Amino acid sequence: MRKPLSIIAGAVALGLVLAGCSSTPSSDPENANQVEVFTWWASGSEKVGLDALVKVFQEQNPDDEFINASVAGGAGSNAKAALASRLEADNPPDTFQAHAGAELTDYINAGQLQDLSSFYQENGLSDVFPASLLERLTVDGAIYSVPSNIHRANVVWANTQVLKDAGIDPMAAPADIDAWISDLKKLKDAGVETPLALGTEWTQMQLFENVLIADLGAEGYSGLWTGDTAWDGAGVETAIAHYGELLDYTNSDFAGLDWDAATQIVLDGNAGYNVMGDWAESAFQQAGWTYDNEYTTWATPGTDGVFDFLADSFTLPVGAPHEQAATNWLRTISSAEGQKAFNLAKGSIPARTDTVAADYPAYQQTAIKSFGEDTVVSSLAHGAAASIAWSGDISSAIGKFGADRDAASLLSGLVAASDKAQG
Amino acid sequence: MKKGYKNWGPPLLLVSPTIIVIGIFVYGLIGANVAVSFSNRNSLVPATEFVGLDNYFALFAEERFIHSLQNLGVFTVFFIAGTMIFGFLWAWMLDKGVTAEGVFRSVFLFPMAISFVASGVVWRWLLNSAEGDRASGLNRIFENLGLGFLQNSWWNEPGWGMAAIALPAIWQLAGYVMALFLSGFRGIPEELREAARMDGATEWKLYRYVIFPQLSPVALSALIIVGHMSLKVFDLIMAITKSIYQTEVPATYLWVALTANDYAKSATIATILLLFVAVLIVPYLVYTARAERKQR
């Protein structure tokens, strides 16, 4: 009897060891000098950015041990599921990555995040982050996350050669969507089969949000999320019509392409434009292209003077085992050095206003300049504007429109989604 | 009494771990899932009240869910029809006698060795919906063969697009159905055929009255196996298109709802899927149980 028991015990012990191995080095609640950071930055420029951040963190906090709890997977979909189960089991990481803005609402309502207002005051962040950003981070007078960077979602990436061949001046942005559509037509007439490159559902949502901003203006667009702008008004209808026209100039296989494949069409010279966030910058850099030479960017026509924002940010969950070290991490990512190291690697821009623009490459300089001057609005496609459920409904309605082009059905879908979300 | 205990005690002890584990991790969790579907746990906030069937009514009132059911319906019809027809035809041809039967058998059965995820990656490229210059995969092949008119947008087509997703599934499982049918054919004693021929049955009558009736249990199990696989299709769609509107089925919608923290909705979809499979499986189990009893 003893032998089988010992075999079973051995197997159980082995199982426990293996389970432990799956996330080495593991977090130890007793060791106050550890910080377990949960992200979905597991590859590419995101991983490089995280590594750069960790380097600064170790310099600033030599006693703290960084534990990487990143979960790979497109735009964090796997990570979010893994995170939800950890929070559910009362086993939160010390800090986790999330998109700043409405996407945090669920966690806040569930009481899973700590209020960081005092952290902002102690570290003087209220003075170095722009007021428009602070306003977006504040929920009922409290702030629950610290942004590590700012991305811009209303950027058109243009292949200058393709435009020049069709007799279009790539450096001059069209004034509005109509002017842009006539340029798209010019490209098509010149033999470019797909003037505007597009990708899967969330990139369609991003293009649509760009058109919404262009047709409703910054204030009207922001009103969509607060209930001040009616979804069934004329503005949204115009935007749907414009969006439908833009789809006529896109690649027919867009539903199956991720953003990088869509950007690749521009790089291959098969498309003139692509609307994408500034993470696309790394694709052009990797191709060895220089700004204003082979490629250029401008704000999506009609959205000049508006900065469509999204931000990666970090939180302090309730019950984080190493609160002190987690606070150190938050201090690092919000510090000038931390933000510089991270954003130089990732292609985004720092959230702080005391940034020296000259330290950054050409595209980022334009983004830093606009972020300082422009009206800031929240991006829909990246969780800043609407709760996860609401943006999920919008995404589905837009995906449907991409397949059947039924404008009336898109409008009613958007109105229904808004009614459901805003009660 | 003591003897009785000795009789059933050890076997019970032997299977009890399984019973306990299945009780907790299968039936217990099914119960927990159903309980969540009856609650108002639509976000990370814990459930506060019992809402009964509200989640079910809300789901069936949703255009999006109905659309996912329609997609699943189209997929299931094409998938089942495709695998049954091809599986039967291949088995029939092999049964008729071909040279190098072993080679054909492995060729047909081989795709089953590949996971849906792996084959999905290849089919994602084969079923690319770009046409003309940027066409790749099947559309490129059609273009190069001068059959350009055959190019189409595959799964990107709103109505029958799901039939395109059924192509890889058919490719993968028709061989399995063939193996089932082939074993059915082989299970019919040669004497029966001989006897029928002696009685002057034509080839058609031989199949109609002797062979098909004997194949029907095989056909039924094939139908059940393929049918329940179809209802829970998830990995294939995620590999080919990811979760997008055009190819949304209840299982991928469940995943979307789950990652949006809408636990009640995802539990509701899960329960509905379970019911669908039960509708298919339970009559089959009853049928086989009766058949076995009859044999005894």
XYZ file of C-alpha atoms in Angstrom:
719
model
C 0.000 0.000 0.000
C 2.851 2.321 0.752
C 4.323 2.174 -2.708
C 1.272 3.301 -4.721
C 0.707 6.104 -2.230
C 4.224 7.385 -2.639
C 3.835 7.237 -6.412
C 0.657 9.275 -6.196
C 2.298 11.734 -3.841
C 5.234 12.004 -6.187
C 2.963 12.610 -9.158
C 1.072 15.309 -7.284
C 4.325 16.978 -6.254
C 5.567 16.823 -9.830
C 2.304 18.339 -11.039
C 2.657 21.173 -8.563
C 6.237 21.788 -9.650
C 5.180 21.856 -13.309
C 2.313 24.189 -12.538
C 4.771 26.448 -10.745
C 7.156 26.364 -13.683
C 4.599 27.693 -16.103
C 5.061 31.231 -14.814
C 8.639 31.400 -13.618
C 9.856 33.346 -11.833
C 6.733 33.341 -9.766
C 5.523 36.069 -7.500
C 6.081 35.602 -3.775
C 3.679 37.586 -1.564
C 6.167 37.498 1.336
C 8.919 39.179 -0.639
C 8.154 42.890 -0.602
C 10.795 43.680 -3.193
C 9.019 42.034 -6.092
C 6.615 43.533 -8.557
C 4.587 41.410 -10.921
C 3.636 43.403 -14.004
C 0.868 42.043 -16.218
C 0.891 43.153 -19.878
C 0.193 41.846 -23.360
C 3.498 43.248 -24.579
C 5.091 39.974 -25.496
C 6.601 40.565 -28.926
C 7.748 43.106 -31.497
C 8.154 46.786 -30.722
C 5.955 46.350 -27.640
C 8.374 43.877 -26.103
C 11.286 46.182 -26.940
C 9.435 49.030 -25.239
C 8.734 46.940 -22.144
C 12.383 45.903 -21.941
C 13.421 49.544 -22.136
C 10.989 50.381 -19.330
C 12.304 47.550 -17.161
C 15.845 48.840 -17.630
C 14.883 52.275 -16.319
C 12.879 50.661 -13.515
C 15.901 48.651 -12.367
C 18.093 51.767 -12.431
C 15.608 53.714 -10.345
C 14.755 50.843 -8.004
C 17.796 48.565 -7.798
C 16.272 46.600 -4.900
C 13.083 45.634 -6.685
C 12.740 42.513 -8.722
C 10.671 42.804 -11.911
C 8.475 39.810 -12.684
C 7.155 39.700 -16.224
C 3.627 38.302 -16.309
C 2.911 39.119 -19.935
C 0.384 37.046 -21.873
C 0.823 36.980 -25.648
C -2.066 37.380 -28.082
C -3.531 39.938 -30.468
C -4.461 43.267 -28.836
C -4.608 41.622 -25.441
C -7.634 39.399 -26.035
C -5.990 36.390 -24.373
C -4.457 38.571 -21.698
C -7.793 40.088 -20.742
C -9.345 36.637 -20.266
C -6.375 35.525 -18.172
C -6.540 38.719 -16.135
C -10.270 38.376 -15.504
C -9.786 34.894 -14.067
C -6.957 36.082 -11.819
C -9.004 38.987 -10.504
C -11.932 36.628 -10.011
C -9.754 34.307 -7.936
C -8.525 37.221 -5.775
C -5.035 36.706 -7.105
C -4.372 40.028 -8.842
C -0.991 40.959 -10.311
C 0.659 43.969 -8.662
C -0.180 46.111 -11.641
C -1.759 45.391 -14.995
C -1.899 47.071 -18.368
C -5.187 48.402 -19.688
C -6.361 50.968 -22.181
C -7.030 54.200 -20.363
C -10.585 55.462 -20.403
C -13.938 53.736 -20.629
C -12.417 50.279 -20.905
C -11.522 50.503 -17.206
C -15.141 51.141 -16.233
C -15.883 47.471 -15.620
C -12.958 47.043 -13.234
C -13.802 50.275 -11.429
C -17.461 49.351 -10.981
C -16.439 45.968 -9.659
C -14.249 47.688 -7.077
C -11.100 46.017 -8.327
C -8.916 49.114 -8.728
C -7.414 51.505 -6.200
C -7.857 55.248 -6.467
C -4.528 56.786 -7.481
C -5.403 60.452 -6.944
C -2.984 60.778 -4.027
C -0.259 59.122 -6.096
C -0.805 61.794 -8.753
C -0.495 64.554 -6.152
C 2.588 63.119 -4.424
C 4.418 62.783 -7.708
C 3.264 66.055 -9.199
C 1.656 64.255 -12.144
C -1.327 66.598 -12.142
C 1.057 69.338 -13.275
C 2.959 67.442 -15.967
C 0.052 65.627 -17.635
C -2.097 67.876 -19.835
C -5.466 68.853 -18.413
C -7.322 67.302 -21.338
C -5.709 63.945 -20.546
C -6.402 64.157 -16.804
C -10.006 64.919 -17.605
C -10.220 61.679 -19.610
C -8.633 59.626 -16.845
C -10.857 60.974 -14.084
C -13.929 58.957 -13.153
C -16.202 60.531 -10.517
C -13.328 62.590 -9.155
C -10.896 59.684 -8.884
C -8.074 58.508 -11.152
C -7.456 54.795 -11.482
C -4.602 54.466 -13.948
C -1.248 55.922 -14.925
C -0.578 56.239 -18.678
C 2.808 55.123 -19.964
C 2.319 56.558 -23.426
C -0.096 58.217 -25.821
C -1.069 56.884 -29.229
C -2.845 58.774 -31.960
C -5.523 56.973 -33.953
C -6.406 59.564 -36.624
C -3.374 59.332 -38.865
C -3.294 58.684 -42.620
C -0.139 56.927 -43.781
C 0.529 57.722 -47.433
C 2.853 56.170 -50.000
C 4.262 59.300 -51.680
C 5.380 57.549 -54.872
C 1.950 56.076 -55.566
C 0.330 59.484 -55.045
C 2.853 61.315 -57.212
C 2.333 58.831 -60.044
C -1.360 59.724 -60.015
C -0.633 63.448 -60.007
C -1.549 64.036 -56.348
C 0.621 66.152 -54.052
C 1.303 63.821 -51.120
C 2.409 66.605 -48.779
C -0.906 68.480 -48.961
C -3.632 66.803 -46.926
C -7.120 67.008 -48.466
C -9.306 69.485 -46.608
C -12.181 67.132 -45.850
C -13.532 63.676 -46.571
C -15.102 64.763 -49.892
C -11.791 66.134 -51.140
C -10.119 62.945 -50.010
C -12.641 60.795 -51.849
C -11.941 62.704 -55.057
C -8.220 61.949 -54.571
C -9.082 58.302 -54.036
C -11.019 58.390 -57.281
C -7.995 59.906 -59.029
C -5.859 57.055 -57.761
C -8.373 54.485 -58.940
C -8.552 56.121 -62.382
C -4.755 56.012 -62.515
C -4.911 52.235 -62.161
C -4.397 51.766 -58.420
C -6.859 48.995 -57.714
C -7.207 49.590 -53.976
C -6.399 53.233 -53.186
C -7.213 52.842 -49.482
C -5.889 49.830 -47.586
C -8.123 48.461 -44.863
C -8.088 45.538 -42.437
C -10.288 43.556 -40.106
C -13.174 44.665 -37.888
C -11.335 46.913 -35.427
C -9.451 48.729 -38.197
C -12.810 49.327 -39.917
C -14.083 50.673 -36.615
C -11.063 52.964 -36.415
C -11.668 54.262 -39.947
C -15.330 54.821 -39.120
C -14.458 56.726 -35.961
C -12.138 58.918 -38.026
C -15.006 59.709 -40.390
C -17.285 60.408 -37.428
C -14.783 62.915 -36.036
C -14.422 64.521 -39.461
C -18.173 64.898 -39.983
C -19.285 65.706 -36.427
C -16.300 67.699 -35.231
C -14.457 67.025 -31.985
C -17.274 68.232 -29.773
C -19.999 66.414 -31.645
C -17.974 63.206 -31.635
C -17.265 63.378 -27.904
C -20.965 64.008 -27.362
C -21.746 60.611 -28.850
C -20.272 59.007 -25.734
C -21.897 61.295 -23.194
C -25.346 61.369 -24.752
C -25.064 64.981 -25.927
C -24.999 64.018 -29.606
C -27.832 61.938 -30.992
C -26.790 58.793 -32.846
C -29.786 59.062 -35.149
C -28.929 62.641 -36.165
C -27.909 63.871 -39.602
C -24.191 63.926 -38.712
C -23.940 60.194 -38.143
C -25.952 59.557 -41.301
C -23.512 61.657 -43.357
C -20.614 59.801 -41.760
C -22.136 56.445 -42.695
C -22.562 57.632 -46.298
C -18.950 58.849 -46.391
C -17.707 55.652 -44.810
C -19.573 53.600 -47.403
C -17.963 55.618 -50.190
C -14.519 55.066 -48.669
C -15.143 51.317 -48.570
C -15.608 51.416 -52.354
C -11.924 52.247 -52.644
C -10.606 49.544 -50.338
C -9.172 46.080 -50.887
C -11.921 43.476 -51.160
C -10.243 41.101 -48.715
C -10.145 43.568 -45.829
C -12.252 41.459 -43.472
C -9.477 38.891 -43.211
C -6.455 41.166 -42.769
C -4.892 42.374 -39.576
C -3.593 45.945 -39.437
C -0.023 45.036 -40.362
C -1.158 43.217 -43.503
C -3.164 46.319 -44.471
C -0.135 48.548 -43.898
C 1.885 46.152 -46.011
C -0.364 46.920 -49.006
C 0.759 50.546 -48.749
C 4.376 49.467 -48.370
C 4.042 47.277 -51.473
C 2.791 50.238 -53.480
C -0.607 48.640 -54.129
C -2.446 51.290 -52.124
C -2.008 54.995 -51.618
C -3.319 55.372 -48.084
C -3.962 53.553 -44.857
C -5.612 54.946 -41.737
C -3.878 53.527 -38.694
C -2.615 54.441 -35.256
C 0.977 55.461 -34.820
C 2.167 51.942 -34.060
C 2.272 51.712 -37.880
C 5.382 53.913 -37.673
C 7.484 50.889 -36.738
C 6.444 49.095 -39.954
C 7.696 51.998 -42.062
C 10.879 52.240 -39.998
C 11.549 48.537 -40.428
C 11.121 48.910 -44.190
C 13.877 51.552 -44.021
C 11.618 54.333 -45.268
C 12.231 57.952 -44.312
C 9.531 60.354 -43.264
C 8.361 62.858 -45.915
C 10.391 60.957 -48.469
C 8.945 57.507 -49.239
C 6.025 57.977 -46.865
C 4.284 60.794 -45.103
C 1.470 61.238 -42.630
C -1.246 63.734 -41.904
C -4.292 63.848 -39.714
C -7.235 62.124 -41.408
C -8.916 64.721 -43.684
C -11.464 66.722 -41.730
C -9.852 65.909 -38.374
C -7.016 68.424 -38.498
C -6.662 70.015 -35.084
C -8.103 66.967 -33.346
C -5.996 64.352 -31.572
C -7.821 61.002 -31.465
C -6.223 59.549 -28.368
C -5.673 56.202 -26.767
C -3.213 55.307 -24.072
C -1.722 52.240 -22.486
C -1.842 52.677 -18.770
C -1.129 50.801 -15.580
C -3.330 50.266 -12.565
C -3.023 49.350 -8.908
C -5.486 46.501 -8.233
C -7.159 46.135 -4.852
C -5.251 43.499 -2.908
C -2.045 43.759 -4.938
C 0.478 41.718 -2.955
C 3.346 44.178 -3.352
C 1.814 47.592 -3.238
C 4.981 49.494 -2.438
C 6.917 47.991 -5.343
C 3.930 48.450 -7.624
C 3.908 52.132 -6.729
C 7.595 52.258 -7.638
C 6.696 50.788 -11.022
C 3.976 53.367 -11.553
C 6.453 56.093 -10.590
C 8.938 54.807 -13.170
C 6.474 54.615 -16.039
C 5.205 58.125 -15.297
C 8.698 59.611 -14.911
C 10.286 61.578 -17.737
C 13.084 59.004 -18.181
C 10.714 56.031 -18.144
C 8.373 57.556 -20.692
C 11.240 58.539 -22.954
C 12.847 55.091 -22.913
C 9.539 53.363 -23.563
C 8.199 55.627 -26.259
C 11.392 55.855 -28.248
C 11.178 52.087 -28.550
C 7.449 51.751 -29.128
C 6.777 54.600 -31.556
C 4.227 56.376 -29.397
C 4.651 59.649 -27.544
C 4.974 60.491 -23.837
C 1.971 61.730 -21.924
C 4.023 64.404 -20.162
C 4.092 67.986 -21.365
C 7.756 68.483 -20.354
C 8.933 66.299 -23.243
C 11.789 67.502 -25.432
C 10.422 66.886 -28.917
C 13.880 67.034 -30.514
C 14.757 63.716 -28.833
C 12.205 61.913 -31.006
C 12.073 60.854 -34.679
C 10.235 62.903 -37.302
C 6.792 61.355 -37.063
C 6.682 61.487 -33.260
C 7.661 65.169 -33.352
C 4.514 65.936 -35.334
C 2.445 63.909 -32.856
C 3.991 65.599 -29.809
C 3.263 68.978 -31.369
C -0.383 68.145 -32.105
C -0.920 66.564 -28.696
C 0.153 69.848 -27.117
C -2.098 72.016 -29.294
C -5.061 69.972 -30.505
C -8.438 69.108 -29.069
C -8.151 65.634 -27.578
C -10.925 63.089 -28.211
C -11.104 59.455 -27.080
C -10.684 56.614 -29.525
C -13.591 54.212 -29.909
C -11.684 51.326 -31.490
C -9.203 51.222 -28.603
C -11.409 51.271 -25.575
C -11.002 54.915 -24.605
C -14.473 56.124 -25.602
C -16.981 53.363 -24.825
C -17.261 50.406 -22.480
C -16.192 47.005 -23.782
C -19.759 45.812 -24.309
C -20.774 48.971 -26.165
C -17.771 48.998 -28.464
C -18.333 45.286 -29.060
C -21.839 45.993 -30.328
C -20.564 48.807 -32.552
C -17.820 46.567 -33.882
C -20.341 43.921 -34.860
C -22.586 46.471 -36.598
C -19.617 47.818 -38.564
C -18.456 44.334 -39.498
C -21.949 43.643 -40.820
C -21.880 46.840 -42.871
C -18.532 45.794 -44.321
C -20.232 42.673 -45.669
C -23.676 43.898 -46.730
C -23.284 47.739 -47.069
C -26.755 48.267 -45.635
C -26.600 51.868 -44.363
C -30.022 51.804 -42.714
C -29.123 48.667 -40.797
C -25.816 50.173 -39.633
C -27.602 53.267 -38.373
C -30.219 51.266 -36.491
C -27.480 49.011 -35.111
C -25.547 52.011 -33.797
C -28.651 53.560 -32.264
C -29.600 50.266 -30.613
C -26.071 49.843 -29.229
C -26.152 53.333 -27.784
C -29.609 52.857 -26.256
C -28.494 49.638 -24.635
C -25.266 51.110 -23.272
C -26.665 54.415 -22.078
C -29.906 52.985 -20.796
C -25.404 -8.684 3.586
C -21.699 -8.908 4.092
C -21.386 -10.821 0.879
C -23.338 -8.167 -0.989
C -20.977 -5.510 0.229
C -18.032 -7.568 -0.925
C -19.713 -7.874 -4.273
C -20.300 -4.276 -5.123
C -17.866 -2.566 -2.747
C -14.548 -2.888 -4.624
C -15.951 -1.972 -8.046
C -17.667 1.022 -6.548
C -14.458 2.024 -4.804
C -12.657 1.702 -8.109
C -14.984 3.957 -10.071
C -15.798 6.373 -7.258
C -12.914 8.790 -7.988
C -14.180 9.094 -11.545
C -17.742 9.575 -10.361
C -16.694 12.266 -7.896
C -14.441 14.065 -10.359
C -17.025 13.967 -13.148
C -19.719 14.983 -10.695
C -17.811 18.076 -9.673
C -16.017 19.076 -12.840
C -18.655 18.193 -15.412
C -22.096 18.207 -13.849
C -21.248 20.585 -11.007
C -19.796 23.088 -13.431
C -22.699 22.698 -15.840
C -24.932 23.541 -12.891
C -22.785 26.525 -11.970
C -22.891 27.707 -15.578
C -26.664 27.470 -15.710
C -26.858 29.349 -12.405
C -24.775 32.193 -13.852
C -27.027 32.301 -16.920
C -29.985 32.919 -14.597
C -28.244 35.811 -12.836
C -27.632 39.430 -13.770
C -23.861 39.092 -13.826
C -23.368 41.199 -16.955
C -20.046 42.687 -15.874
C -17.252 42.092 -13.392
C -19.617 43.178 -10.616
C -20.887 40.102 -8.744
C -24.455 39.029 -9.433
C -27.066 40.693 -7.259
C -30.272 39.012 -8.284
C -31.913 36.067 -9.945
C -33.364 37.114 -13.296
C -34.736 33.790 -14.468
C -34.909 33.400 -18.216
C -34.356 37.105 -18.959
C -30.922 36.482 -20.420
C -32.355 33.858 -22.750
C -35.163 36.112 -23.965
C -32.695 38.986 -24.445
C -30.378 36.767 -26.439
C -33.063 35.458 -28.766
C -34.301 39.024 -29.315
C -30.822 39.971 -30.469
C -30.288 40.200 -34.210
C -26.649 39.382 -33.715
C -27.339 36.088 -31.961
C -29.927 35.064 -34.542
C -27.364 35.829 -37.207
C -24.831 33.606 -35.448
C -27.419 30.811 -35.326
C -28.100 31.224 -39.042
C -24.382 31.032 -39.723
C -24.173 27.889 -37.642
C -27.146 26.465 -39.530
C -25.577 27.073 -42.932
C -22.301 25.652 -41.729
C -23.932 22.563 -40.225
C -25.984 21.767 -43.310
C -23.014 22.019 -45.671
C -20.634 20.321 -43.288
C -22.878 17.333 -42.618
C -23.995 16.966 -46.218
C -20.430 17.308 -47.483
C -18.818 14.848 -45.104
C -21.621 12.276 -45.464
C -21.707 12.416 -49.254
C -17.946 12.382 -49.786
C -17.370 9.909 -46.984
C -19.933 7.547 -48.411
C -18.744 7.893 -51.998
C -15.126 7.260 -51.102
C -16.019 4.249 -48.955
C -18.229 2.883 -51.705
C -15.512 3.263 -54.315
C -12.926 1.643 -52.070
C -15.347 -1.157 -51.329
C -15.867 -1.720 -55.048
C -12.189 -2.567 -55.100
C -9.352 -0.368 -56.256
C -5.667 -1.050 -56.545
C -3.571 0.471 -53.784
C -6.533 0.814 -51.462
C -4.216 1.455 -48.528
C -2.759 4.516 -50.220
C -6.185 5.997 -50.887
C -7.313 5.202 -47.389
C -4.425 7.111 -45.864
C -4.799 9.979 -48.312
C -8.452 10.404 -47.372
C -7.941 9.840 -43.670
C -4.792 11.893 -43.333
C -6.331 15.378 -42.984
C -7.941 14.220 -39.751
C -4.506 14.011 -38.178
C -4.164 17.786 -38.494
C -5.745 20.059 -35.936
C -8.398 22.548 -37.009
C -6.125 25.379 -35.955
C -3.242 24.211 -38.109
C -5.339 23.529 -41.193
C -7.221 26.775 -40.556
C -4.018 28.731 -41.047
C -3.586 27.196 -44.502
C -7.238 27.555 -45.421
C -7.159 31.171 -44.288
C -4.799 31.754 -47.166
C -6.588 29.440 -49.624
C -9.926 31.151 -48.947
C -8.537 34.668 -49.259
C -11.280 36.866 -50.624
C -9.093 39.230 -52.676
C -9.800 39.036 -56.401
C -7.883 40.185 -59.464
C -4.331 41.458 -59.020
C -4.047 40.872 -55.289
C -5.750 37.475 -55.390
C -4.061 34.618 -53.588
C -4.986 31.055 -52.702
C -7.889 29.495 -54.592
C -8.794 32.748 -56.328
C -5.245 32.973 -57.698
C -5.435 29.385 -58.921
C -8.734 30.098 -60.702
C -7.247 33.253 -62.207
C -4.176 31.434 -63.484
C -6.253 28.613 -64.954
C -8.331 31.098 -66.883
C -11.328 30.350 -64.721
C -11.490 33.893 -63.370
C -15.292 33.806 -63.254
C -15.074 31.233 -60.462
C -13.355 33.693 -58.147
C -15.505 34.740 -55.251
C -15.289 36.321 -51.860
C -15.689 32.984 -50.020
C -16.589 33.472 -46.348
C -16.801 37.225 -46.825
C -20.137 36.745 -48.590
C -22.910 37.694 -46.141
C -25.456 35.001 -47.015
C -23.874 31.680 -47.930
C -20.343 32.567 -46.895
C -20.377 30.070 -44.068
C -20.481 27.307 -46.675
C -16.899 28.290 -47.517
C -15.857 27.700 -43.913
C -17.409 24.247 -44.239
C -14.934 23.392 -47.026
C -11.923 22.873 -44.744
C -14.112 21.064 -42.214
C -15.366 18.701 -44.921
C -11.841 18.185 -46.192
C -10.787 17.276 -42.709
C -13.561 14.936 -41.630
C -14.881 13.306 -44.814
C -12.068 10.782 -44.520
C -13.197 9.859 -41.033
C -16.748 9.302 -42.224
C -15.300 7.228 -45.042
C -13.508 5.033 -42.521
C -16.754 4.529 -40.616
C -18.657 3.594 -43.763
C -15.860 1.381 -44.984
C -15.935 -0.612 -41.769
C -19.701 -0.801 -42.234
C -19.282 -2.188 -45.750
C -16.676 -4.658 -44.557
C -18.925 -5.764 -41.723
C -21.503 -7.078 -44.181
C -20.755 -10.761 -44.809
C -20.022 -11.681 -48.389
C -22.589 -14.512 -48.058
C -25.421 -11.994 -47.827
C -24.447 -10.408 -51.121
C -24.001 -13.791 -52.718
C -27.412 -14.872 -51.509
C -29.032 -11.726 -52.864
C -27.334 -12.181 -56.207
C -28.463 -15.795 -56.293
C -31.999 -14.590 -55.732
C -31.619 -12.451 -58.841
C -31.270 -9.042 -57.217
C -29.903 -6.340 -59.484
C -26.943 -4.314 -58.223
C -29.281 -1.461 -57.243
C -31.660 -3.758 -55.417
C -28.728 -5.378 -53.647
C -27.742 -1.993 -52.254
C -31.267 -0.833 -51.605
C -32.464 -3.894 -49.687
C -29.342 -5.594 -48.360
C -26.486 -3.175 -47.873
C -28.073 0.184 -47.020
C -30.215 -1.195 -44.170
C -27.121 -2.704 -42.603
C -25.252 0.605 -42.954
C -27.855 2.713 -41.222
C -26.413 2.339 -37.679
C -23.032 3.443 -39.066
C -24.637 6.347 -40.871
C -26.394 7.376 -37.689
C -23.220 7.375 -35.603
C -21.389 9.286 -38.320
C -24.205 11.815 -38.360
C -24.084 12.250 -34.585
C -20.312 12.610 -34.465
C -20.136 15.085 -37.330
C -23.238 16.909 -36.120
C -22.026 17.594 -32.623
C -18.618 18.652 -33.932
C -20.378 21.104 -36.172
C -22.402 22.627 -33.353
C -19.348 23.403 -31.288
C -17.167 24.669 -34.145
C -14.879 27.357 -32.759
C -11.187 26.781 -33.418
C -11.581 26.522 -37.195
C -13.356 29.861 -37.394
C -10.943 31.574 -35.038
C -8.033 30.296 -37.159
C -9.508 31.343 -40.498
C -11.230 34.650 -39.802
C -10.880 35.398 -36.064
C -14.087 36.549 -34.434
C -15.776 38.842 -36.959
C -19.404 39.410 -37.848
C -19.385 37.535 -41.169
C -18.462 34.206 -39.615
C -19.865 34.606 -36.139
C -21.329 31.434 -34.615
C -22.614 30.990 -31.052
C -19.287 29.576 -29.860
C -17.268 32.582 -31.085
C -19.945 34.952 -29.820
C -19.582 33.257 -26.440
C -15.880 34.037 -26.486
C -16.541 37.670 -27.401
C -19.079 38.015 -24.588
C -16.708 36.362 -22.149
C -13.801 38.673 -22.990
C -16.180 41.617 -22.618
C -16.791 40.343 -19.059
C -20.465 39.671 -19.792
C -20.547 36.449 -17.811
C -24.306 36.013 -17.787
C -24.532 36.305 -21.572
C -21.690 33.893 -22.238
C -23.128 31.397 -19.750
C -26.476 31.695 -21.523
C -24.908 30.964 -24.910
C -23.017 28.034 -23.409
C -26.221 26.582 -21.983
C -27.990 26.955 -25.322
C -25.131 25.185 -27.091
C -25.289 22.411 -24.529
C -29.006 22.032 -25.161
C -28.426 21.848 -28.917
C -25.900 19.072 -28.515
C -28.169 17.307 -26.032
C -31.036 17.400 -28.526
C -28.768 15.587 -30.938
C -27.046 13.188 -28.569
C -29.735 12.138 -26.092
C -32.087 10.470 -28.624
C -29.057 8.666 -29.993
C -28.077 7.395 -26.556
C -31.651 6.269 -25.947
C -31.681 4.547 -29.320
C -28.429 2.657 -28.729
C -29.475 1.698 -25.202
C -32.707 0.226 -26.581
C -30.868 -1.562 -29.353
C -28.486 -3.105 -26.864
C -31.306 -4.247 -24.637
C -32.997 -5.817 -27.618
C -29.852 -7.740 -28.468
C -29.705 -9.216 -24.983
